Short mmCIF file of C-alpha atoms in Angstrom, two decimals:
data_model
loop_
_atom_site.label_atom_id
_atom_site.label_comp_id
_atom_site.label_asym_id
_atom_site.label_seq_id
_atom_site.Cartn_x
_atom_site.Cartn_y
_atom_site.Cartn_z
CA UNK A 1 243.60 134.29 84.28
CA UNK A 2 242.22 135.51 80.93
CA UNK A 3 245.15 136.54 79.59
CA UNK A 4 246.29 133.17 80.20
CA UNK A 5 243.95 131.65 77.89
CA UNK A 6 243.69 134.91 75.22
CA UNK A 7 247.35 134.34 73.81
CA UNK A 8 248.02 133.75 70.91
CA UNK A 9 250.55 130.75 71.49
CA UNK A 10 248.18 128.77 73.49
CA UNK A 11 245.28 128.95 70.54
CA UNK A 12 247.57 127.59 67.99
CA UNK A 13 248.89 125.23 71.07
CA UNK A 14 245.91 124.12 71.95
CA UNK A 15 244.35 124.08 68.04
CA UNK A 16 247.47 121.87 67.17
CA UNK A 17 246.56 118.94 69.95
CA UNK A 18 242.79 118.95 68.95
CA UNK A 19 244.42 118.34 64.66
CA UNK A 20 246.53 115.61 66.06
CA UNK A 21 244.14 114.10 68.52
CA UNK A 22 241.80 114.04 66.38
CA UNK A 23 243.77 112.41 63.47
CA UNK A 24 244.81 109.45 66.02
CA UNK A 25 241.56 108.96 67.20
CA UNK A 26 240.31 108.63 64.18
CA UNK A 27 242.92 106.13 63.13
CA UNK A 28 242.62 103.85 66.17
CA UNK A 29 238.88 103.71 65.36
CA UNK A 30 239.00 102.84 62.23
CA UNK A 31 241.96 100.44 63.14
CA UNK A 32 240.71 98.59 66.32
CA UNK A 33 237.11 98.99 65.92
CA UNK A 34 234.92 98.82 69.00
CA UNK A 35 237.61 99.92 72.33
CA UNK A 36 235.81 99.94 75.17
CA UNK A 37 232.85 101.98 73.84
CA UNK A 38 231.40 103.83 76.53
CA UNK A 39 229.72 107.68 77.01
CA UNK A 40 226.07 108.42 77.30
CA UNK A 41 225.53 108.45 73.42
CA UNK A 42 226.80 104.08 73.21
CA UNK A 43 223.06 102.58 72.89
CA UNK A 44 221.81 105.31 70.69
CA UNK A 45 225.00 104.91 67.99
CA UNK A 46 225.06 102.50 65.44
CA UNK A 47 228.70 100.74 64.83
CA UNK A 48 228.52 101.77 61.35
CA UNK A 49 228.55 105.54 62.34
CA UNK A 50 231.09 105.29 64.83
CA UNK A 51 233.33 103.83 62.14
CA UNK A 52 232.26 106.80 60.06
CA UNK A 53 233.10 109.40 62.62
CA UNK A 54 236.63 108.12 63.13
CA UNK A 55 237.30 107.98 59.14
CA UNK A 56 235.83 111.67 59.22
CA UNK A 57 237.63 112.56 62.48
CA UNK A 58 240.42 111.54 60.56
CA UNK A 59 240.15 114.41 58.03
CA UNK A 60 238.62 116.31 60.19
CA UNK A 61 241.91 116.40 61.87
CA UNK A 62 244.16 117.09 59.17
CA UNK A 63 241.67 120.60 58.43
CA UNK A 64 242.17 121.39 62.14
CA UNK A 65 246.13 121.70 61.45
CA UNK A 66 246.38 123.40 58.74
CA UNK A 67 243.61 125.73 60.08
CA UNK A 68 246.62 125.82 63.07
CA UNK A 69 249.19 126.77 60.66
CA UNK A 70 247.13 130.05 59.64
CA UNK A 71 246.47 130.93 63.35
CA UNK A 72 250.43 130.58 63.70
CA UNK A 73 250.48 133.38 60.76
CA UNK A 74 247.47 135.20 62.40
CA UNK A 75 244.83 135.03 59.45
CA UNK A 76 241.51 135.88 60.00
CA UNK A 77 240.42 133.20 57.68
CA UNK A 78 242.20 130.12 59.67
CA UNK A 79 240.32 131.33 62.82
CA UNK A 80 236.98 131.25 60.91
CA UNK A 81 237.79 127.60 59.76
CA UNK A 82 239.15 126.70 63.20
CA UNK A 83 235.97 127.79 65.21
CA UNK A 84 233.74 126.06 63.02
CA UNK A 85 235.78 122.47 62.77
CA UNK A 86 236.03 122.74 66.92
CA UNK A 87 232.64 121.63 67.65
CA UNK A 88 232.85 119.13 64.99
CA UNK A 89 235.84 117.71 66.30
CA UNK A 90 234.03 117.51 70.10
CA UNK A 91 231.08 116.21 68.15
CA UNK A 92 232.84 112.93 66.52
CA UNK A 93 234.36 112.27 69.57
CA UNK A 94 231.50 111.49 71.39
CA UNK A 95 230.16 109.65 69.16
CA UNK A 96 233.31 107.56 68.60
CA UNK A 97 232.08 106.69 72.68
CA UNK A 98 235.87 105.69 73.34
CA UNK A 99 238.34 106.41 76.03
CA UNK A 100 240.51 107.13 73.30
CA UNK A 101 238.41 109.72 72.31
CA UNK A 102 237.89 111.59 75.88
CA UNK A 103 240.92 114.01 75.86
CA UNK A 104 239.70 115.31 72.02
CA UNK A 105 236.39 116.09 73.64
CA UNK A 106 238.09 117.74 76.06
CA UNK A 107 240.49 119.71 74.42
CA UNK A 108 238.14 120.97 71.79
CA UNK A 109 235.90 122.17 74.47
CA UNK A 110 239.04 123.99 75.71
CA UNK A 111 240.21 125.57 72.97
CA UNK A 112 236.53 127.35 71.73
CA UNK A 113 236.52 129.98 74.33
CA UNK A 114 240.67 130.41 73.79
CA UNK A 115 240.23 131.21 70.34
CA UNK A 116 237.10 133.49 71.18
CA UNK A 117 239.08 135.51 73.72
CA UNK A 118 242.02 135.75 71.25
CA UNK A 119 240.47 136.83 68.19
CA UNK A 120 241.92 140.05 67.80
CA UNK A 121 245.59 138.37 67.53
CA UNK A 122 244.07 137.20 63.98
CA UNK A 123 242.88 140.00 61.69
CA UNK A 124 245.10 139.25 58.44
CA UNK A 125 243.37 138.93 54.91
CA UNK A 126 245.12 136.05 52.73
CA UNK A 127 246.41 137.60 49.86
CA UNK A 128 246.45 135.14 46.62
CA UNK A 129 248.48 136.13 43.57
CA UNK A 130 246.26 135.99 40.04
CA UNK A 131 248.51 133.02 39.18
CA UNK A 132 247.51 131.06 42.50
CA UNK A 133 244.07 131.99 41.35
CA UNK A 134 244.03 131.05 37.67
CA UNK A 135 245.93 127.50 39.19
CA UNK A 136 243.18 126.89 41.62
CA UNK A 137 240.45 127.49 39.41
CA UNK A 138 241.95 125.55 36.47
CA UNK A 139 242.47 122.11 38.78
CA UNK A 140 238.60 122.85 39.27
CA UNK A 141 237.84 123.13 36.19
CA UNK A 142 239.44 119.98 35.25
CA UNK A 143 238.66 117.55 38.18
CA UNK A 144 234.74 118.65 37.15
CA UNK A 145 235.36 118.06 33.32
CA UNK A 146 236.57 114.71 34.50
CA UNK A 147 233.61 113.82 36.61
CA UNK A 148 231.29 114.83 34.66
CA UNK A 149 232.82 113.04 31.34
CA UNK A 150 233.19 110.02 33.19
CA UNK A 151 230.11 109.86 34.72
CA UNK A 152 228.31 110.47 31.04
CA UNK A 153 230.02 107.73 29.80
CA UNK A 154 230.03 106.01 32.80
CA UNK A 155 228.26 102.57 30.53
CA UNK A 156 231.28 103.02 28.77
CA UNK A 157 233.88 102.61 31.67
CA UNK A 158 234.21 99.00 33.87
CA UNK A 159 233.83 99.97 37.42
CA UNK A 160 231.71 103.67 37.38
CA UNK A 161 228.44 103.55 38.49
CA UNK A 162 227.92 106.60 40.42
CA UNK A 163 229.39 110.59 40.62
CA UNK A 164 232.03 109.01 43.35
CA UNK A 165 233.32 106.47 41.12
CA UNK A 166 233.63 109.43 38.74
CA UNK A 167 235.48 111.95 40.84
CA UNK A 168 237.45 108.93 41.98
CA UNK A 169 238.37 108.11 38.57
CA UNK A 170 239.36 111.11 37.80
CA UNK A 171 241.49 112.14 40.53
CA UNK A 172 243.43 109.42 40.21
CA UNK A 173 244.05 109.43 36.33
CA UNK A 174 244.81 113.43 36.57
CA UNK A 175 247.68 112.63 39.33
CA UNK A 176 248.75 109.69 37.62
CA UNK A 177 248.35 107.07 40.11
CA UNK A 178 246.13 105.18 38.35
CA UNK A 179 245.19 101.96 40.70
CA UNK A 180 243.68 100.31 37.10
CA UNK A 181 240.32 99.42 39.25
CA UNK A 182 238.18 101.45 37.11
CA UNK A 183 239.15 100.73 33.01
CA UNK A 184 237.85 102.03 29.73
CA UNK A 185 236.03 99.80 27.40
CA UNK A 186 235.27 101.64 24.47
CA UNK A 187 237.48 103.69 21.88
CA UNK A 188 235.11 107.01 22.69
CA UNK A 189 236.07 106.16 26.49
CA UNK A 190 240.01 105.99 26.32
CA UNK A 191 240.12 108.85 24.12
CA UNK A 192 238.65 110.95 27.02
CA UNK A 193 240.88 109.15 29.46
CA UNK A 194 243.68 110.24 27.40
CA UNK A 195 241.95 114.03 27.69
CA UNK A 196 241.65 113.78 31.16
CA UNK A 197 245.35 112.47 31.65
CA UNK A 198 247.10 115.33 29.90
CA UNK A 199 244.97 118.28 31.20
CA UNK A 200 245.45 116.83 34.64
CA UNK A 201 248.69 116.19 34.88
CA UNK A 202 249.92 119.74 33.53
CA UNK A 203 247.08 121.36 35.95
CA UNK A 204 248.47 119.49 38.88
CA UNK A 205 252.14 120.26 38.10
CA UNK A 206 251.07 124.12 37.62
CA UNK A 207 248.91 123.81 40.54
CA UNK A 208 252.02 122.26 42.80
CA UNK A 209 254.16 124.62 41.88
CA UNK A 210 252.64 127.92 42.34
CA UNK A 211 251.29 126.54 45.61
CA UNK A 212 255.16 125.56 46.63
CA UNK A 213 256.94 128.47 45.52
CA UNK A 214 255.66 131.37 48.49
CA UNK A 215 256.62 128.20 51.12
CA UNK A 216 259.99 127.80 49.49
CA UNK A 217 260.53 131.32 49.55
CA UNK A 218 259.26 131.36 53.25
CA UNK A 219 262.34 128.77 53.73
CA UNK A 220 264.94 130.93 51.92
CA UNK A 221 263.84 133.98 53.91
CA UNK A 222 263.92 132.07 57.32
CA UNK A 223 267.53 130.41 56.22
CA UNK A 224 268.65 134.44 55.69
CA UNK A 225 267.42 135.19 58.88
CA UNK A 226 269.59 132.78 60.42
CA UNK A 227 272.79 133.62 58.45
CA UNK A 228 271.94 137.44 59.76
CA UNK A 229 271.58 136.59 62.96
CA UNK A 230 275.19 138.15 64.25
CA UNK A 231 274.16 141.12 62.65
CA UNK A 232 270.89 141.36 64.94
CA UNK A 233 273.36 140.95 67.95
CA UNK A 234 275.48 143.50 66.89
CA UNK A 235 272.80 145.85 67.05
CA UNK A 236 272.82 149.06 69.38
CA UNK A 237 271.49 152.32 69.26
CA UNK A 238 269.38 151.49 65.66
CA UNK A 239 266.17 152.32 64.49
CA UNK A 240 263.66 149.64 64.76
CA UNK A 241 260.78 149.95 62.01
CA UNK A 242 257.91 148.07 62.50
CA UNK A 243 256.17 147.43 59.18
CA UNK A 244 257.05 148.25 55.60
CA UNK A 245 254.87 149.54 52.93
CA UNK A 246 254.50 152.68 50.68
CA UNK A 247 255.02 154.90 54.39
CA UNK A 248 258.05 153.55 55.20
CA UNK A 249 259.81 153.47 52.21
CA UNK A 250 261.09 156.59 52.12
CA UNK A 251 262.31 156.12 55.74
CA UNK A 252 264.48 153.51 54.88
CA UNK A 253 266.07 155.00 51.39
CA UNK A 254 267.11 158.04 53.76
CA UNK A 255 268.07 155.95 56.58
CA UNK A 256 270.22 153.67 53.73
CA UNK A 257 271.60 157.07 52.46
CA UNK A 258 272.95 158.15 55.89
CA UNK A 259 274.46 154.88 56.60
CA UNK A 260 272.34 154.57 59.70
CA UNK A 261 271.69 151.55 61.71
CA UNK A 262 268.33 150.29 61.34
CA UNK A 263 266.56 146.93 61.15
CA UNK A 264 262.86 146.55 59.35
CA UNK A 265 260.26 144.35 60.65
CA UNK A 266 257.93 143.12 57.85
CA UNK A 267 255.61 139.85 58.05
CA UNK A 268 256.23 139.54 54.13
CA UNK A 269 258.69 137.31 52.49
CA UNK A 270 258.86 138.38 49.72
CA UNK A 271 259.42 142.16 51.06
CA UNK A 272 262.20 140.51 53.55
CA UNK A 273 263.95 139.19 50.66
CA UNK A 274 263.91 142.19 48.75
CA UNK A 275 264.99 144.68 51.09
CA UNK A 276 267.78 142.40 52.25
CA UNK A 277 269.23 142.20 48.25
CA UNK A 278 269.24 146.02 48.79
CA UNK A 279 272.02 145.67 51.99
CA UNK A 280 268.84 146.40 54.16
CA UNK A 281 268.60 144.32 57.28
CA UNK A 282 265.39 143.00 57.63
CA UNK A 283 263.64 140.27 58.90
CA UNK A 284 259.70 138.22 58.46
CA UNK A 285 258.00 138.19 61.67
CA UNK A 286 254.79 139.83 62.98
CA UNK A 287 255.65 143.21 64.02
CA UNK A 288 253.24 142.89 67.14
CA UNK A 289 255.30 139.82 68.50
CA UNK A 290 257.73 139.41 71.39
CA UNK A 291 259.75 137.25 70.50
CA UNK A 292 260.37 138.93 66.42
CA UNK A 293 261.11 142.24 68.35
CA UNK A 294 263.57 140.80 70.87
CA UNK A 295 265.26 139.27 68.20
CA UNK A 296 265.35 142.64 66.67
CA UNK A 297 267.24 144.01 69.78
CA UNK A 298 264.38 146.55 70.82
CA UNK A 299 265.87 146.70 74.26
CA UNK A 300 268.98 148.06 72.26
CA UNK A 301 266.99 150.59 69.78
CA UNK A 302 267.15 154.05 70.20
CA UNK A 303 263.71 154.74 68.74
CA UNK A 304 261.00 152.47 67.17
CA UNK A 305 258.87 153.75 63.89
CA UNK A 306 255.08 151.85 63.84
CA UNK A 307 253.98 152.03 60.18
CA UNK A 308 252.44 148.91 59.37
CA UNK A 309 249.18 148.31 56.90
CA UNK A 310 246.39 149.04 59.23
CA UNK A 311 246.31 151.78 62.84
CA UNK A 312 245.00 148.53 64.28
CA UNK A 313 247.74 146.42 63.37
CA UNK A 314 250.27 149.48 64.32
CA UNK A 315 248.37 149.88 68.08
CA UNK A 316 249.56 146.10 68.62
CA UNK A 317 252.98 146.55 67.69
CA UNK A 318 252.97 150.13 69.78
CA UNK A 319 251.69 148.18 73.04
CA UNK A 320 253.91 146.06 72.05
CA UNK A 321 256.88 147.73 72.01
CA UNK A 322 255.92 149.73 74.77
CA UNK A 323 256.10 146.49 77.27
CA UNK A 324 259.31 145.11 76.40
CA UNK A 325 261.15 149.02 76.45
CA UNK A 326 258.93 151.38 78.66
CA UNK A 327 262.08 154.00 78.20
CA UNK A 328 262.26 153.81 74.29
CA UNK A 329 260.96 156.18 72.12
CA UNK A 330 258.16 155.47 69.70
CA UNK A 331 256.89 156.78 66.64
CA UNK A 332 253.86 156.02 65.15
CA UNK A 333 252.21 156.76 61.72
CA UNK A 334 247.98 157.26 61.76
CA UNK A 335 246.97 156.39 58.57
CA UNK A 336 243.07 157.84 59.54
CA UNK A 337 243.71 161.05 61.64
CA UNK A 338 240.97 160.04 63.99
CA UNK A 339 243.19 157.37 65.53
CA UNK A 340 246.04 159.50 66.79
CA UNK A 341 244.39 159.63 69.85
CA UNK A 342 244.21 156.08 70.13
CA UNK A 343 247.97 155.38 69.20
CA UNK A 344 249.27 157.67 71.82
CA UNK A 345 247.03 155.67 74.52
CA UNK A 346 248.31 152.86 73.35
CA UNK A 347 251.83 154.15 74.21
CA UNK A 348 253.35 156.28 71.05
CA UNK A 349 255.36 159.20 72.05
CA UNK A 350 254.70 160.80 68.66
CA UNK A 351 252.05 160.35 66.26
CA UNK A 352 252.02 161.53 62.64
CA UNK A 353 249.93 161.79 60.06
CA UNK A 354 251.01 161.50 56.39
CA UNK A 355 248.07 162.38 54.90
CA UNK A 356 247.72 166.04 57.06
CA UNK A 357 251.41 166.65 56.27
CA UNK A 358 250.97 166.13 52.84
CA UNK A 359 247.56 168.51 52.90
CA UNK A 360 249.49 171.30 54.79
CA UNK A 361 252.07 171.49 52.47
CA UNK A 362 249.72 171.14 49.11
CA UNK A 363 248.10 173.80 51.04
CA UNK A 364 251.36 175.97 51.40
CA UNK A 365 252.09 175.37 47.90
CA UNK A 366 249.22 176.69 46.79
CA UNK A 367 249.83 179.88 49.25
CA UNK A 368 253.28 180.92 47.91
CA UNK A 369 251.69 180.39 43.91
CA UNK A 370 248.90 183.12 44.76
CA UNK A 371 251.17 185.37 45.91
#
């Protein structure tokens, strides 16, 4: 029964309905007001907060999906966000004190102990490039410059009276939608509209774009797989490696050399993309999952190679492996010698280390010089 409600699949499943509950809940409060209220909390809960906790349910919701989307990519970070938006979610529905917002109650009460039991499916860092970095912090930068000039001058400006009307004057002035509800009266004040207006708009464009381009190359690599996907059912008798980094490289320039059959497993893009341009076939997907390694034909591989980032990460795709071909034979690279041990529990036929290969031969080298 646990292993029901530990999977990975069911968190984001169940993660997903509590985003979009929550959104529609949210909506039809704010929409149709009072529906029925009912629940033990009705006599204690002003209208005015229930209308609040269905505007906030609202974005509370839209957090709760994208928090989804990292659980479908297995980051550590979304399941942080996730567990801590979950009893948030619960908590606006009952004081929203609707039938419409029953089943978020209860699915939010579902999903905390799914995603407690599956947190070892989520252990990836986010990685953000310096440019995605320098983008974020420059939109900062500008939508406080904004507030803060706007609110300084806010005597100076028809319709700003407090940090809010700021913030909301300047967000809408830096993306250029400009409602026209909140004006400039003075020279001093258009002249920092004008500032505002062409730092923002180049920040957001930046901003849109470096944010955009690892999802559009997500898309490219994804429309690749497809094209390959004869390829992957011509497969028999390959190599299957499971991860790609600084280990496996030399694996696959010998395996390229020998004109071998092989297939990589990576969960970068970016790496996807790049072997395939060498003639490599490769494919993004989460070297630990079923359904990337069936794809890959592991029923059909003669031997699989586990040398992903972490031994953690490379005991999942070893147990892995292990369930969907009990016959094939599996390699796996210990990056800490300590955890040999542990890979061949989990199911390796063969662990090696690169680091105690590479001391035994320094070693040897420096045997044959003294003599």
């Amino acid at each position: 029964m646990v292993g029901d409600w530990s999977g990975k699949r069911v968190s984001v499943l169940l993660t997903t309905v509590v985003g979009v509950l929550s959104i529609l809940t949210g909506i039809a409060n704010i929409a149709y007001g009072e529906v029925a209220v009912i629940g033990p909390l009705q006599p204690y809960v002003p209208p005015a907060v229930r209308t609040a906790a269905g505007f906030t349910g609202a974005i509370t919701g839209f957090l709760v999906l994208l928090g989804a989307v990292g659980l479908r990519r297995g980051f550590r970070v979304a399941w942080a966000l996730t567990m801590l938006l979950l009893p948030v979610t619960a908590a606006q529905g009952l004081i929203q004190s609707s039938p419409l917002s029953l089943p978020l109650v209860v699915f939010s009460a579902l999903s905390i102990p799914s995603l407690v039991l599956s947190r070892h499916h989520f252990r990836d860092e986010v990685t953000l490039t310096s440019a995605q970095v320098a983008a974020g912090l420059a939109l900062g930068a500008v939508l406080a410059y904004g507030t803060a000039g706007t609110y300084a001058l806010r005597e100076e400006f028809a319709g700003v009276s407090t940090l809010l009307d700021a913030f909301y004057f300047t967000l809408v002035t830096a993306s250029t939608v400009g409602y026209g509800d909140v004006t400039a009266t003075t020279q001093v004040a258009r002249l920092f509209t004008i500032s505002v207006l062409a730092f923002g708009t180049a920040t957001f464009a930046i901003a849109l774009g470096t944010l955009l381009a690892p999802i559009l190359e997500a898309r490219f690599a994804a429309a690749l797989g497809r094209v390959r996907d004869r390829e992957f059912d011509l497969l028999e008798d390959h190599v299957l490696l499971l991860g790609y980094g600084d280990v496996t490289e030399p694996v696959v320039a010998e395996l390229h050399d020998r004109d071998s059959q092989f297939v990589v497993v990576t969960r970068e893009a970016d790496r996807a993309m790049d072997l395939s341009e060498r003639d490599v076939l490769a494919m993004q997907g989460e070297p630990s999952d079923e359904a990337t390694l069936e794809r890959a034909r592991i029923e059909e591989a003669s031997v699989a190679i586990a040398a992903t980032e972490t031994d953690s990460q490379d005991a999942f795709s070893v147990l892995t492996a292990r369930q969907l071909a009990p016959e094939l034979r599996i390699v796996a690279a210990a990056t800490n010698t300590e955890n040999a041990s542990k890979l061949e529990r989990a199911g390796a036929d063969v662990v090696v280390s690169p680091a105690t290969i590479g001391g035994k031969l320094l070693a040897g080298a420096v045997s044959v010089d003294q003599k």
